[in-house]
XYZ file of C-alpha atoms in Angstrom:
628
model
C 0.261 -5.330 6.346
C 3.987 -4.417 7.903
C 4.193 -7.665 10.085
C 2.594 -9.680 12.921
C 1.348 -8.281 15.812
C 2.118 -9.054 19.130
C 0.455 -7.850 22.845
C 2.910 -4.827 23.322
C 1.179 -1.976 24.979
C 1.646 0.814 27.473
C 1.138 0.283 31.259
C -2.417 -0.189 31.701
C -4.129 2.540 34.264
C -6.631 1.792 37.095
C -9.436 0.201 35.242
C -12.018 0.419 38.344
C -13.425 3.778 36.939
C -14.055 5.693 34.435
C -10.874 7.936 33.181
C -11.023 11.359 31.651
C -9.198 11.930 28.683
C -7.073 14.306 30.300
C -6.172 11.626 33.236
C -5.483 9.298 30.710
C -3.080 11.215 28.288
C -0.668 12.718 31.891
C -0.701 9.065 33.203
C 1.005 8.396 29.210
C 3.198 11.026 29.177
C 4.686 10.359 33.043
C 4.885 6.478 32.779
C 5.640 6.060 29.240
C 6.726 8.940 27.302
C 10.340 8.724 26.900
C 10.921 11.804 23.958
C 12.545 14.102 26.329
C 15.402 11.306 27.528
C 16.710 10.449 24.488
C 17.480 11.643 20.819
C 14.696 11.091 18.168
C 14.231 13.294 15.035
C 17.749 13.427 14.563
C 19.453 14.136 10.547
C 20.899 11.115 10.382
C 17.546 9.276 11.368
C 15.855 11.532 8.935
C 18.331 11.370 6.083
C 18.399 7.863 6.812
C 14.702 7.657 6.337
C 14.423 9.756 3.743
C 17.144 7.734 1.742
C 15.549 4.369 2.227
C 11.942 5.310 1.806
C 12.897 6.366 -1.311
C 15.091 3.701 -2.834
C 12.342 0.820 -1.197
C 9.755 3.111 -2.837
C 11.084 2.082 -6.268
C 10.244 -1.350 -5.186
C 6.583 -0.334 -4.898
C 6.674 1.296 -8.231
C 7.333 -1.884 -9.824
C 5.230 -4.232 -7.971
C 2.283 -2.025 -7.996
C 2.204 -1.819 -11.998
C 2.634 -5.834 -12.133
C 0.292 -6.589 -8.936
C -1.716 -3.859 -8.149
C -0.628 -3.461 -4.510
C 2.185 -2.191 -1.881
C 4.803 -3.510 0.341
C 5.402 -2.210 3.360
C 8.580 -0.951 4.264
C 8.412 -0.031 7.516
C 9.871 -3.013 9.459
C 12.669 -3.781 6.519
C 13.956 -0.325 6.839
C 14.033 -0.419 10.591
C 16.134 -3.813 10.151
C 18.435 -1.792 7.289
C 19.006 1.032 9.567
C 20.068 -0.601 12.768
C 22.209 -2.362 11.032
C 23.876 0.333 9.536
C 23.570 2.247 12.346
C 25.419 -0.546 14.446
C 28.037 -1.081 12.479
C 29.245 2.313 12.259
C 29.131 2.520 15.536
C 30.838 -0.511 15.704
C 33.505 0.748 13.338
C 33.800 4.162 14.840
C 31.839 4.831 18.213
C 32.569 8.476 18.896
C 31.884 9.768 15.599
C 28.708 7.469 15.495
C 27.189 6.880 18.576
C 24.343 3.969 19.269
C 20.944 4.965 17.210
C 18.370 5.063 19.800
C 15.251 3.064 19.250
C 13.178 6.365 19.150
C 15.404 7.725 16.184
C 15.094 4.323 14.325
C 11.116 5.090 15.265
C 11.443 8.549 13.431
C 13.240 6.991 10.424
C 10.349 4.638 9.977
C 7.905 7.365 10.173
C 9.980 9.029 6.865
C 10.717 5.673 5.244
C 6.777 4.539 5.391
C 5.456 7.776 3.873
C 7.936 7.782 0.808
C 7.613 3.822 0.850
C 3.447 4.639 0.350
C 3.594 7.289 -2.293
C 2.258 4.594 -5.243
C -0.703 4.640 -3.143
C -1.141 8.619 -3.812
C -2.240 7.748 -7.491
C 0.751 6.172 -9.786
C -0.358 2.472 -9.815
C -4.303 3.609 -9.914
C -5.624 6.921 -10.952
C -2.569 7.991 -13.048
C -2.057 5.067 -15.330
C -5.956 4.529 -15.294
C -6.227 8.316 -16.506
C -3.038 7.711 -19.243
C -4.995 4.778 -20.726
C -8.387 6.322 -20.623
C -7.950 10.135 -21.908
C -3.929 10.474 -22.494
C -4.312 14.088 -23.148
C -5.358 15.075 -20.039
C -2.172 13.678 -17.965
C -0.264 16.373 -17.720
C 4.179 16.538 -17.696
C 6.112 14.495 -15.078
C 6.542 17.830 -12.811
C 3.126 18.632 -12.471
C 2.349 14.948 -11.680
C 4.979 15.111 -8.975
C 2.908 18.118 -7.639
C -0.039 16.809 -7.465
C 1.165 13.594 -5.625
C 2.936 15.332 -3.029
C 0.324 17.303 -1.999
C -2.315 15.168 -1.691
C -0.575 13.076 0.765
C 0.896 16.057 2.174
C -2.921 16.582 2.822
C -3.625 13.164 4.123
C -1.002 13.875 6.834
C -2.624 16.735 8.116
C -6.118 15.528 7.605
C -5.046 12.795 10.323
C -3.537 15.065 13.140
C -7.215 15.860 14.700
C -7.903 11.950 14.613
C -4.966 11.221 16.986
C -5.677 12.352 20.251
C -8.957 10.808 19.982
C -8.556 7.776 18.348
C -4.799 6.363 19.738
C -4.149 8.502 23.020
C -7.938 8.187 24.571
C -9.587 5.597 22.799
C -6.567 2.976 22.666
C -7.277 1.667 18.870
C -5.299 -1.542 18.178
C -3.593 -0.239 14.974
C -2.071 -3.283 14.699
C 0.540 -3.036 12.393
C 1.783 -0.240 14.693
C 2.177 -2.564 17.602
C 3.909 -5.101 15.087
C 6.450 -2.006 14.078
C 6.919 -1.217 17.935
C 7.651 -4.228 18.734
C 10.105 -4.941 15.628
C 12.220 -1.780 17.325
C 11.903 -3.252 20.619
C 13.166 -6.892 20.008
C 15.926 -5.304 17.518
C 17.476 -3.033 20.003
C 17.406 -5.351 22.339
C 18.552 -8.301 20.357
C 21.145 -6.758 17.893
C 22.445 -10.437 17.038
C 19.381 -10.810 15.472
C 18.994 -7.663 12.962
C 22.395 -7.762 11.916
C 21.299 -11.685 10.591
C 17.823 -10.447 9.231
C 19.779 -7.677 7.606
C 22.522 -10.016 5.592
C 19.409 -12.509 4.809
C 17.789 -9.406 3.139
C 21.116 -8.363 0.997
C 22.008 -11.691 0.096
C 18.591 -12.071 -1.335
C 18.410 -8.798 -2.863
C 21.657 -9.611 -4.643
C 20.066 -12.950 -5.942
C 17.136 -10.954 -7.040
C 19.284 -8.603 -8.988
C 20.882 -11.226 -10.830
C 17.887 -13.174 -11.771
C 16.838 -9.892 -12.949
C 19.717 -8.928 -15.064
C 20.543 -12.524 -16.649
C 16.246 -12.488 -17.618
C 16.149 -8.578 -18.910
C 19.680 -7.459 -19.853
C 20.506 -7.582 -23.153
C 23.027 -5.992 -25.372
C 25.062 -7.103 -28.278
C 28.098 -7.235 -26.140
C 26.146 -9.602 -23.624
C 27.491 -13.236 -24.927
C 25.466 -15.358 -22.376
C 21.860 -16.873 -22.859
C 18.800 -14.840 -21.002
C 16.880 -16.655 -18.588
C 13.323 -16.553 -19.836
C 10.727 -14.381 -19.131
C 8.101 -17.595 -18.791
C 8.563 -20.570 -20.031
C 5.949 -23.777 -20.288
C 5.889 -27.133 -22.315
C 3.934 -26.636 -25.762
C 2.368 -29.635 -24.914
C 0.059 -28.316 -22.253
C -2.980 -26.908 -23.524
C -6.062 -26.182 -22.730
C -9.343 -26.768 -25.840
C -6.214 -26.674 -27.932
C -4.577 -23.279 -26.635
C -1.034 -23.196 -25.157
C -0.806 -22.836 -21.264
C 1.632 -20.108 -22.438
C -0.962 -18.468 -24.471
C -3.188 -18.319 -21.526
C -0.746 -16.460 -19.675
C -0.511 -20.128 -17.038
C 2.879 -20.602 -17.136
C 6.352 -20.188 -15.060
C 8.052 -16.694 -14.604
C 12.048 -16.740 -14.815
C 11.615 -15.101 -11.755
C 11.541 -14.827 -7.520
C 9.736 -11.411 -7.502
C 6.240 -12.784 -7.061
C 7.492 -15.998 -4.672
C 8.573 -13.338 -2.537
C 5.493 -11.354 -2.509
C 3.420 -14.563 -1.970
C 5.196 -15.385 1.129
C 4.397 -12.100 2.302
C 0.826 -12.201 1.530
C -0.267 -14.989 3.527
C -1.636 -18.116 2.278
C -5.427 -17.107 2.077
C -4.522 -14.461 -0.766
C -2.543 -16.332 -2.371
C -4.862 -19.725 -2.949
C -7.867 -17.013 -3.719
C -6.032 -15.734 -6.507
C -4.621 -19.153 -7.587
C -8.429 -20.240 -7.806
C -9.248 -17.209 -9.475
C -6.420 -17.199 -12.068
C -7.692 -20.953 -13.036
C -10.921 -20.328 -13.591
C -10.466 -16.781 -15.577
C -7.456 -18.464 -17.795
C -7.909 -22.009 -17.922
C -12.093 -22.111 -18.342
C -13.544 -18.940 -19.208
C -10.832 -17.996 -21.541
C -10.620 -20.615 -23.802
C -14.854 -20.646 -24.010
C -14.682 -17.143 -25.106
C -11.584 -17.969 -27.544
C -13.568 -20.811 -29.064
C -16.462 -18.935 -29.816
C -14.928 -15.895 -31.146
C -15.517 -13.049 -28.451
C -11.877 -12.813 -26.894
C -9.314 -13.076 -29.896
C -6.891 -15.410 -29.965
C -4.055 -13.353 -31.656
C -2.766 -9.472 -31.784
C -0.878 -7.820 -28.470
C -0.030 -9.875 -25.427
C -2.561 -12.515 -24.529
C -2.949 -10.934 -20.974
C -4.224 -7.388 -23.050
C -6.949 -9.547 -24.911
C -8.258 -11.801 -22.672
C -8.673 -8.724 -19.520
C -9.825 -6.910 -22.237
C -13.264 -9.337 -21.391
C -12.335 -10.949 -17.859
C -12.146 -7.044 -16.303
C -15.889 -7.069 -16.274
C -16.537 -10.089 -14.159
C -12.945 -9.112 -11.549
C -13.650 -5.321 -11.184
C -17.155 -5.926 -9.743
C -16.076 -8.771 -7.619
C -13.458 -6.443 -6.185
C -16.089 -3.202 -6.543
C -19.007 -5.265 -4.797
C -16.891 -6.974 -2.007
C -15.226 -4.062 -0.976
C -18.100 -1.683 -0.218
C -20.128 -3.933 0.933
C -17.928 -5.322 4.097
C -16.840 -1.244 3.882
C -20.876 -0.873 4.797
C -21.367 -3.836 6.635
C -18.943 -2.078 9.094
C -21.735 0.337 10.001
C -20.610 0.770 13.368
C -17.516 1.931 12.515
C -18.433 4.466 9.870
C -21.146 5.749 13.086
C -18.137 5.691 15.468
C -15.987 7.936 13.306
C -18.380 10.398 12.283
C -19.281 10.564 16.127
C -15.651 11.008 16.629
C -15.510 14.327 13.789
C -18.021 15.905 16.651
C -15.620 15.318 19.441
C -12.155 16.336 17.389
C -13.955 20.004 16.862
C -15.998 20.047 20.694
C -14.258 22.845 22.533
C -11.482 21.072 25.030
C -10.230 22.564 28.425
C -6.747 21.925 28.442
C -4.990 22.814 32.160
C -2.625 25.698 31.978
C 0.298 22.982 32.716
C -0.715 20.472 30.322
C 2.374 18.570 29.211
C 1.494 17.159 26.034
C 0.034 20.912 24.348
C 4.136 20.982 23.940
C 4.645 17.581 22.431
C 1.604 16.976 19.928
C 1.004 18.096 16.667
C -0.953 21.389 17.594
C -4.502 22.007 15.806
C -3.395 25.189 14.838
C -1.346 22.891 12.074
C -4.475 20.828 10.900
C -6.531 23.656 10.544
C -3.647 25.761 8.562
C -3.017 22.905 6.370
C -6.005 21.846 5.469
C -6.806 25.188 4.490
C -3.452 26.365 2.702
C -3.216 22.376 0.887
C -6.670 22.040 0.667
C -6.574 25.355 -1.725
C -3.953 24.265 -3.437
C -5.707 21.266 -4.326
C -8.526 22.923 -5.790
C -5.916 24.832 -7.897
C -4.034 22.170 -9.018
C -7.190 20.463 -10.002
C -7.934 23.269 -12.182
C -5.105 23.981 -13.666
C -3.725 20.305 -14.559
C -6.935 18.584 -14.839
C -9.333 20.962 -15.595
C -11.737 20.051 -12.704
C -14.279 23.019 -12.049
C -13.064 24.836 -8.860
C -16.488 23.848 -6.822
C -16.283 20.035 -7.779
C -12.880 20.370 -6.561
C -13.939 21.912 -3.594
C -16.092 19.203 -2.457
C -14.111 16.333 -3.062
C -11.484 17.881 -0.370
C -14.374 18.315 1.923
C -15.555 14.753 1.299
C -12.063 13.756 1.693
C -11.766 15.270 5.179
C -14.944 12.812 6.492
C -13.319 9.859 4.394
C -10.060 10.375 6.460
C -11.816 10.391 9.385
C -13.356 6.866 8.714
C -9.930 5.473 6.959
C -8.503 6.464 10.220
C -11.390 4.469 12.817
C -11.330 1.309 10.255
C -7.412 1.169 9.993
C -6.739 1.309 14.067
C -9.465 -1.151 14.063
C -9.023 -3.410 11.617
C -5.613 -2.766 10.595
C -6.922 -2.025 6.534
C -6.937 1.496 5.383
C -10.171 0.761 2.992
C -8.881 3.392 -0.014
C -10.293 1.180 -2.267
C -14.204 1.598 -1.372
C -13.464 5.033 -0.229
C -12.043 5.900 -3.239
C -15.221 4.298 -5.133
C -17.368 6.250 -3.112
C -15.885 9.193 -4.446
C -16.201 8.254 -7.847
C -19.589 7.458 -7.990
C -20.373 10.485 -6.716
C -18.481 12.248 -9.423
C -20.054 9.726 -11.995
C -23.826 11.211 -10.573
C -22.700 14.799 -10.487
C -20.905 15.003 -13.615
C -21.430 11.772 -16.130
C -18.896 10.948 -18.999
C -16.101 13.318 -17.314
C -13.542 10.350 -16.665
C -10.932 13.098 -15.845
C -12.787 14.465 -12.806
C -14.019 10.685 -12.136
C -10.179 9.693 -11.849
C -8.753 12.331 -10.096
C -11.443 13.659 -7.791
C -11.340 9.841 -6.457
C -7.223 10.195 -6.647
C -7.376 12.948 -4.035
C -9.259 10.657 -1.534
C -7.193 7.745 -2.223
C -3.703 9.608 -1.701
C -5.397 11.511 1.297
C -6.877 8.440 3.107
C -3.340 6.094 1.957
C -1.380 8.416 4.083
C -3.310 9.599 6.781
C -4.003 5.536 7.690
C 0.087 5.372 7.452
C 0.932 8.380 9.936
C -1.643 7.111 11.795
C -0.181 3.770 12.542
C 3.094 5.066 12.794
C 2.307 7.489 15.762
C 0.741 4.232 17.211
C 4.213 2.625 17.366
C 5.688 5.907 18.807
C 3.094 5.867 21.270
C 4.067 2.673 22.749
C 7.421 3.770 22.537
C 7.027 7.125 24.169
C 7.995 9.208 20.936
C 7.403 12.214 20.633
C 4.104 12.906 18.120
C 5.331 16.172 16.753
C 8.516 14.799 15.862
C 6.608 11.980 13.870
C 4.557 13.855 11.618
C 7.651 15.964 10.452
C 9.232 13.007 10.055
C 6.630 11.992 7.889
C 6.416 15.269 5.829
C 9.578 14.860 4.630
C 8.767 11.160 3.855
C 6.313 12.623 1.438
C 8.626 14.679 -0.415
C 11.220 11.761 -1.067
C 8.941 9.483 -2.211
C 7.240 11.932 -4.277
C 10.442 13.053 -5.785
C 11.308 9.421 -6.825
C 8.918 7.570 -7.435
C 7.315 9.812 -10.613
C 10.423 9.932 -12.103
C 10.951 5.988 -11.908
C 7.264 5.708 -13.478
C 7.634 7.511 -16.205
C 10.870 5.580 -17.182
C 9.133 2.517 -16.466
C 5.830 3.720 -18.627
C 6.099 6.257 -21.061
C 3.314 6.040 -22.650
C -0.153 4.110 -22.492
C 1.036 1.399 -25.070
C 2.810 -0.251 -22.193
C 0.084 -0.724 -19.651
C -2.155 -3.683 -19.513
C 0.153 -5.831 -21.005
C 2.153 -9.014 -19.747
C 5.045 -6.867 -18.132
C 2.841 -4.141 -16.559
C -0.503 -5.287 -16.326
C -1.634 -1.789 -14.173
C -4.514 -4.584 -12.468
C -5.369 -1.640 -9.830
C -5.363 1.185 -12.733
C -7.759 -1.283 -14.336
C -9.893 -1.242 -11.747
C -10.558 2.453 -11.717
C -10.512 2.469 -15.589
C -13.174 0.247 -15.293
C -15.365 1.739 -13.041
C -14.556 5.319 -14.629
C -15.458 3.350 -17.856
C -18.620 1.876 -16.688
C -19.996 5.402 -15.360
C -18.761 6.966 -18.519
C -20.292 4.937 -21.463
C -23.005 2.985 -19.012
C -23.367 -0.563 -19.607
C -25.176 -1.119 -22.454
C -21.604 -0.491 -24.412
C -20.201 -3.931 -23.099
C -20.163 -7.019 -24.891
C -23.446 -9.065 -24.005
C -21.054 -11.957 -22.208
C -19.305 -9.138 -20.256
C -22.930 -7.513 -19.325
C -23.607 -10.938 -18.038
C -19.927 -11.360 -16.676
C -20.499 -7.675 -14.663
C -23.575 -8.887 -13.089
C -21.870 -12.234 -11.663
C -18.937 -10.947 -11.278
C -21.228 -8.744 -8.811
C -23.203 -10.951 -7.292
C -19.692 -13.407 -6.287
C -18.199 -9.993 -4.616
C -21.547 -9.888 -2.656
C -21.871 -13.679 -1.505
C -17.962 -14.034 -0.838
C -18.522 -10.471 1.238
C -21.339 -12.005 3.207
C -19.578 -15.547 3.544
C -16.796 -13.888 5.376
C -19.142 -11.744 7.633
C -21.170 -14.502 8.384
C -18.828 -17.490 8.487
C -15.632 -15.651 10.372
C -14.628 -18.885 12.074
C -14.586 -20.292 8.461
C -12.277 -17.495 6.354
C -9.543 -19.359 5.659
C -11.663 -21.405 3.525
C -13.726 -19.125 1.759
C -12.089 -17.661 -1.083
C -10.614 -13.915 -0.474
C -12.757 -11.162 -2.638
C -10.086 -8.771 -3.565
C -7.319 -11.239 -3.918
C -9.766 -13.586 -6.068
C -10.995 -10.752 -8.231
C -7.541 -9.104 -8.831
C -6.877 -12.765 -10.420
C -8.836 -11.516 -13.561
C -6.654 -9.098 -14.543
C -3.049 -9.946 -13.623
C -1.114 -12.402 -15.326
C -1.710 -16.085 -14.317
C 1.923 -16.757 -13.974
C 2.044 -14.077 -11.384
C -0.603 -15.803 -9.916
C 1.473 -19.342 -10.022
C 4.669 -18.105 -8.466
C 2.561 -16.397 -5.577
C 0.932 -19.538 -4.589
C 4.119 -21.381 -4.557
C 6.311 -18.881 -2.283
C 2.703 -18.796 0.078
C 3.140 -22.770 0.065
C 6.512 -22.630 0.804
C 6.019 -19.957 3.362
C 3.466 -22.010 4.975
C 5.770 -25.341 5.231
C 8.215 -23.131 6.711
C 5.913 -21.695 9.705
C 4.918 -25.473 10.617
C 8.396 -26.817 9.962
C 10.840 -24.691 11.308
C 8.745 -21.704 12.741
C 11.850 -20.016 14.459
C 13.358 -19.718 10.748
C 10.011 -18.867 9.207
C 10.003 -15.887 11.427
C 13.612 -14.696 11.534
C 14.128 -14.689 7.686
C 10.671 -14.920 5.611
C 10.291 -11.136 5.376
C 13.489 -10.022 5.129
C 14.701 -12.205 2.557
C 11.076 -11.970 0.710
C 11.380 -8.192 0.994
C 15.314 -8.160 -0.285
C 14.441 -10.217 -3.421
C 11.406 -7.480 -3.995
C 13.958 -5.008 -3.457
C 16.471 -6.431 -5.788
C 14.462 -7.563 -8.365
C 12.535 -3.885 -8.579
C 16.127 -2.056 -8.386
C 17.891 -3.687 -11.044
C 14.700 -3.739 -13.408
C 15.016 -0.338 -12.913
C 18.609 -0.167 -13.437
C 18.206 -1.964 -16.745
C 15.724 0.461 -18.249
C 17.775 3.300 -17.613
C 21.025 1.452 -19.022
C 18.502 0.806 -21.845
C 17.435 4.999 -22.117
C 21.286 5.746 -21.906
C 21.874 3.257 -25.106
C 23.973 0.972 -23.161
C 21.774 -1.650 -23.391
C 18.820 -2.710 -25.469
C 15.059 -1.763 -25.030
């Protein structure tokens, strides 16, 4: 989610009959489309972009190996770079004059694609894949590769879906409305951003110090670290230690922030689930000898057991409300019919000059789509016709990430990807390699097509231009990609530090544990996690229906992804989420006006300084400066 939307849209047309799609794009481009009046893809917008995509994609790095998710950057960079923007100007007018909202527009078209590039495979597939069969993941520049142009993929996968879906159709997309009007209300309320932008600093500097007096150490270093979690021996639990169970306090804000992002529902969901994974079933299966109660972190032996009862939860839940959507899933295969039916364009349509042109989709699906198939041959050692059809499969699954995300505003990756790896599981069983990253392609395609997608929604009700966008976001691709696998392998070198307290990988355990599952089949579990699997399946199934059937009700009913993912974080992260959702949730009934001013941004700037300076300290710690 980027933010809450509000009714911003482009001046309706005559309703009293039916509109061709032609009729409705020119009445667009001459009452809204603004791309030809003022600057847009300019280098500073896409340097700027590019620059902050990457440094807030270091953010998602970190809080995808701990949580198992991503931030969205989109509306914090647009704050970062109007404020920059205005005070240069400020400072020196002529030699920076005012950034136009359509620029700021392009900027967060670059900054959201680098921001996303965890979600092309290094908080699922890749660590799943480094855990699972280490010898198959291949040197940091190939992984870099591989990332890039899957996404790269994604981008062009979504071009066809445009017209249709955003320019004709009118899909919600409603984080893209929330981004348009973020630019809107900042441009014309500068007062406002330059205060949103010192909340986020001064919290990102407050995050970077919690995180250097907590992880900074040295011999030279004469001061006391803050710890890491702390809780009173005295708690326990069938005689364990609330600190043995993982249920304790973190020495730090990281996770309060993200909880007051998250919204209360996902935050009490995984509070719930974190209690009854760490302080019931855990200590049952300590006591009678099936999780161990010493040897590696606690959170590595007790998911060890708990995965099987989160991972179908999560498995279950998600393709079933993925299904339940039938409607969709009809809509956007209808709409694959209509993006290839022949279209007569008049000889002076305007916008053949200022959308992406199919000549673009077709050339890189073809030229990426090879080079897929390569690079799954060559790094992975995925048979060239296997490869083949998981970029055709892809293309379809695009198509319906692209319906379900303009109208729902989730990009379902998660039971896409699935769908992708059972099929690999029934076409080639015990090959967790082409399980992984067959899956991985869909899941990087789908993560960024969804993303361009709602970002040409905001430039629609802007008047952007689209063409400019999806450059914009091409090069977004590349700076992510170029950061982001670098700052994972210094976070994780090597297998031995995933699943553990500091980087529990909960979404790489997810596809480790379906990979696993199709792999060995279930008869290798433990005969309490065979009997965890099954409920763990039939709670994704009724908390799926409960929400389908109940909608009026959801706040109530526990949140299946968010209540699964409990089972294999750490319950401290857990703890600290619910509080900063609690005290997120005081604020909006107390003092609403500050709750939406300064929640995100200063949420987002302790994220952001928390997730630098960690990584900061580990490459203090590489250069010897400090210790590891």
């Amino acid at each position: 989610m980027r933010g809450r939307p509000v009714a911003v849209t482009a001046p309706a047309i005559d309703a009293e009959r039916p509109r061709t799609p032609e009729e409705i794009e020119r009445h667009w481009f001459e009452n809204v489309y603004a791309g030809d009046r003022m600057p847009q893809l300019t280098l500073r917008a896409l340097i700027m972009g590019m620059l902050l995509g990457a440094v807030l994609s270091i953010s998602n790095v970190y809080v995808g190996l701990k949580a198992g998710w991503s931030m969205g950057v989109a509306i914090t960079s647009c704050i970062l770079a109007y404020a920059i923007f205005a005070s240069l100007h400020k400072a020196f007018p002529r030699a920076f004059p005012a950034f136009s909202i359509l620029e700021n527009n392009a900027m967060q078209s670059c900054a959201s694609a680098a921001g996303y590039m965890t979600g092309a495979g290094l908080v699922n597939a890749i660590p799943a894949l480094m855990m699972m069969n280490p010898a198959a993941l291949p040197g940091m520049g190939w992984v870099m590769l591989w990332i890039i142009v899957i996404s790269w993929l994604g981008v062009f996968l979504a071009v066809p879906a445009k017209r249709q879906m955003i320019n004709i159709e009118q899909l919600a997309y409603p984080s893209g409305i929330a981004a348009a009007t973020t630019l809107r209300s900042l441009h014309e309320h500068g007062d406002k951003a330059q205060r949103q932008a010192r909340a986020l600093m001064l919290a990102g500097g407050l995050g970077a110090v919690i995180t250097w007096l907590r992880d900074a150490a040295a011999p030279w270093l004469r001061y006391p670290n803050i710890p890491a979690t702390w809780m009173f021996d005295w708690a326990q639990v069938r005689g364990h230690r609330l600190k043995d169970l993982t249920l304790s306090f973190e020495g730090s804000l990281l996770f309060v922030a993200a909880g007051a992002i998250i919204g209360f529902r996902q935050a009490w969901s995984m509070m719930l689930g974190a209690f009854i994974n760490y302080a019931i079933l855990a200590p049952m299966m300590m006591d009678a000898g099936v999780i161990a109660t010493s040897g590696g972190s606690a959170l590595r032996r007790i998911s060890s057991w708990s995965l099987w009862i989160g991972v179908p939860i999560m498995v279950t839940s998600g393709l079933l409300l993925f299904f339940l959507q039938w409607k969709t899933v009809v809509r956007a295969f209808s709409t694959v019919t209509a993006l290839f039916r022949r279209r007569q364009h008049a000889a002076d349509d305007p916008m053949e000059r200022i959308e992406v042109p199919g000549s673009w989709f077709l050339g890189g699906m073809i030229v990426l789509g090879s080079v897929v198939v390569w690079l799954g041959g060559v790094i992975f050692g995925i048979a060239w016709w296997m490869a083949a059809i998981a970029v055709l499969m892809t293309f379809f699954l695009v198509i319906v990430a692209a319906r379900a995300t303009g109208e729902t505003d989730i990009t379902p990756t998660g039971p896409l990807s699935k769908i992708t790896q059972l099929t690999f599981g029934a076409i080639k069983p015990g090959d967790v390699t082409t399980n992984l990253m067959t899956a991985n392609i869909t899941a990087g395609s789908c993560s960024h097509a969804g993303d361009l997608l709602t970002d040409l929604k905001s430039g629609y009700l802007l008047g952007a231009r689209p063409r400019q966008q999806f450059i914009a976001q091409f090069f977004g691709v590349l700076a992510g990609g170029l950061v982001v696998v670098p700052v994972f392998f210094l976070l994780v070198p090597d297998a031995s530090h995933l699943g553990g307290e500091k980087w529990p990988a909960p979404a790489a355990q997810v596809w480790r544990g379906v990979a696993e599952l199709l792999s060995k089949g279930v008869g290798s579990l433990h005969p309490t996690a065979r009997m965890g699997l099954l409920i763990g399946s039939l709670v994704g199934i009724v908390l799926a229906l409960l929400e389908v059937l109940f909608p009026k009700q959801k706040k109530f009913i526990p949140a299946p992804t968010a209540f699964g993912l409990a089972f294999a974080i750490n319950g401290f992260n857990a703890i600290s989420m619910f509080i900063g959702a609690l005290i997120a949730l005081w604020l909006s009934k107390a003092h609403p006006k500050v709750h939406e001013e300064y929640t995100v941004p200063a949420s987002s700037g302790i994220i952001a300084g928390e997730s630098l300076m960690g990584v900061i300290i580990a490459l203090l710690g590489v250069a010897g400066i400090l210790s590891l």
